[in-house]
Amino acid sequence: MKLRKSKFILRRVVGESMLPTLKPGELLLGINTKRIMPGDIVIVNHNGLDKVKRVKEVNKESVYILGDNPKKSSDSRDFGFIDRSKIIARVIWPIFVDL
């Protein structure tokens, strides 16, 4: 039996890279989707770790992601664009207003 990729995903915020938008320990609900736009908060897998970041720029093959708290964030300023295939989900809850 082949395992199907789940449509929804739960993650807990670890660290301070998304303060003040997301606080450490906060629970997130994400949806597996290919629709990603600048301003979306996404869960990505980078170097074996799941990270929560905001999408700054999107092109056909990659995304540029940033933490809302630059002093505490390891993001595309450090490692550049990442492949779209590394996006696990777009965060849909809690619901945010674009900054």
CSV table of C-alpha atoms in Angstrom, one decimal:
chain,number,residue,atom,x,y,z
A,1,MET,CA,0.0,0.0,0.0
A,2,LYS,CA,1.4,3.4,-1.0
A,3,LEU,CA,1.3,6.1,1.6
A,4,ARG,CA,-0.5,9.2,0.4
A,5,LYS,CA,0.9,12.7,1.3
A,6,SER,CA,-1.4,14.4,3.8
A,7,LYS,CA,-3.4,17.4,2.6
A,8,PHE,CA,-3.0,19.1,6.1
A,9,ILE,CA,-0.1,19.3,8.4
A,10,LEU,CA,0.4,20.4,12.1
A,11,ARG,CA,3.6,22.0,13.4
A,12,ARG,CA,4.6,23.8,16.5
A,13,VAL,CA,6.7,27.0,16.3
A,14,VAL,CA,10.3,26.5,17.6
A,15,GLY,CA,12.5,29.5,18.1
A,16,GLU,CA,12.0,33.3,17.7
A,17,SER,CA,12.6,33.8,13.9
A,18,MET,CA,9.0,34.6,13.3
A,19,LEU,CA,8.3,37.0,16.2
A,20,PRO,CA,6.2,39.0,16.6
A,21,THR,CA,3.8,37.2,14.2
A,22,LEU,CA,4.4,33.7,15.6
A,23,LYS,CA,5.5,32.9,19.2
A,24,PRO,CA,7.5,29.9,20.2
A,25,GLY,CA,5.2,27.0,21.1
A,26,GLU,CA,2.3,28.2,19.0
A,27,LEU,CA,0.5,25.5,17.0
A,28,LEU,CA,0.2,25.9,13.2
A,29,LEU,CA,-2.1,24.3,10.6
A,30,GLY,CA,-0.8,24.1,7.1
A,31,ILE,CA,-2.2,22.9,3.8
A,32,ASN,CA,-0.2,21.1,1.1
A,33,THR,CA,-0.7,23.3,-1.9
A,34,LYS,CA,1.2,24.5,-5.0
A,35,ARG,CA,-0.3,28.0,-4.7
A,36,ILE,CA,2.3,30.1,-3.0
A,37,MET,CA,2.4,33.9,-3.1
A,38,PRO,CA,4.6,36.6,-1.6
A,39,GLY,CA,3.4,37.3,2.0
A,40,ASP,CA,2.4,33.7,2.6
A,41,ILE,CA,3.8,31.9,5.6
A,42,VAL,CA,5.1,28.5,4.7
A,43,ILE,CA,6.6,25.4,6.3
A,44,VAL,CA,9.7,24.3,4.4
A,45,ASN,CA,12.2,21.6,4.8
A,46,HIS,CA,15.8,22.9,4.6
A,47,ASN,CA,18.8,20.8,5.4
A,48,GLY,CA,16.6,18.2,7.1
A,49,LEU,CA,14.9,20.7,9.3
A,50,ASP,CA,11.3,22.0,9.0
A,51,LYS,CA,11.3,25.8,9.1
A,52,VAL,CA,8.5,28.4,9.2
A,53,LYS,CA,9.2,31.5,7.1
A,54,ARG,CA,7.4,34.2,5.1
A,55,VAL,CA,7.6,34.1,1.3
A,56,LYS,CA,9.2,37.3,0.0
A,57,GLU,CA,9.6,36.4,-3.7
A,58,VAL,CA,8.4,33.5,-5.9
A,59,ASN,CA,9.4,32.4,-9.3
A,60,LYS,CA,8.6,29.3,-11.4
A,61,GLU,CA,11.2,27.1,-9.7
A,62,SER,CA,12.1,28.6,-6.3
A,63,VAL,CA,11.2,30.9,-3.4
A,64,TYR,CA,13.0,33.5,-1.3
A,65,ILE,CA,11.9,33.1,2.3
A,66,LEU,CA,12.5,35.4,5.3
A,67,GLY,CA,11.9,35.3,9.0
A,68,ASP,CA,9.9,38.2,10.5
A,69,ASN,CA,12.6,38.6,13.1
A,70,PRO,CA,15.8,39.0,11.1
A,71,LYS,CA,18.2,39.0,14.1
A,72,LYS,CA,17.0,35.5,15.1
A,73,SER,CA,16.4,34.0,11.6
A,74,SER,CA,18.4,31.7,9.3
A,75,ASP,CA,16.7,32.3,6.0
A,76,SER,CA,17.3,33.1,2.3
A,77,ARG,CA,19.6,36.0,3.3
A,78,ASP,CA,21.9,33.2,4.4
A,79,PHE,CA,21.3,30.4,1.9
A,80,GLY,CA,19.6,32.1,-1.1
A,81,PHE,CA,16.5,30.9,-3.0
A,82,ILE,CA,15.2,27.4,-2.2
A,83,ASP,CA,13.5,25.0,-4.6
A,84,ARG,CA,9.7,25.1,-4.5
A,85,SER,CA,9.7,21.3,-3.9
A,86,LYS,CA,11.0,22.0,-0.4
A,87,ILE,CA,7.7,23.7,0.6
A,88,ILE,CA,5.7,21.3,2.8
A,89,ALA,CA,2.7,23.5,3.4
A,90,ARG,CA,1.3,27.0,3.4
A,91,VAL,CA,0.2,28.0,6.9
A,92,ILE,CA,-3.6,28.6,7.1
A,93,TRP,CA,-4.1,28.8,10.8
A,94,PRO,CA,-3.7,31.0,12.8
A,95,ILE,CA,-5.0,33.4,10.1
A,96,PHE,CA,-2.6,36.4,9.5
A,97,VAL,CA,-2.9,39.8,7.9
A,98,ASP,CA,-0.1,40.4,5.4
A,99,LEU,CA,2.6,42.7,6.9
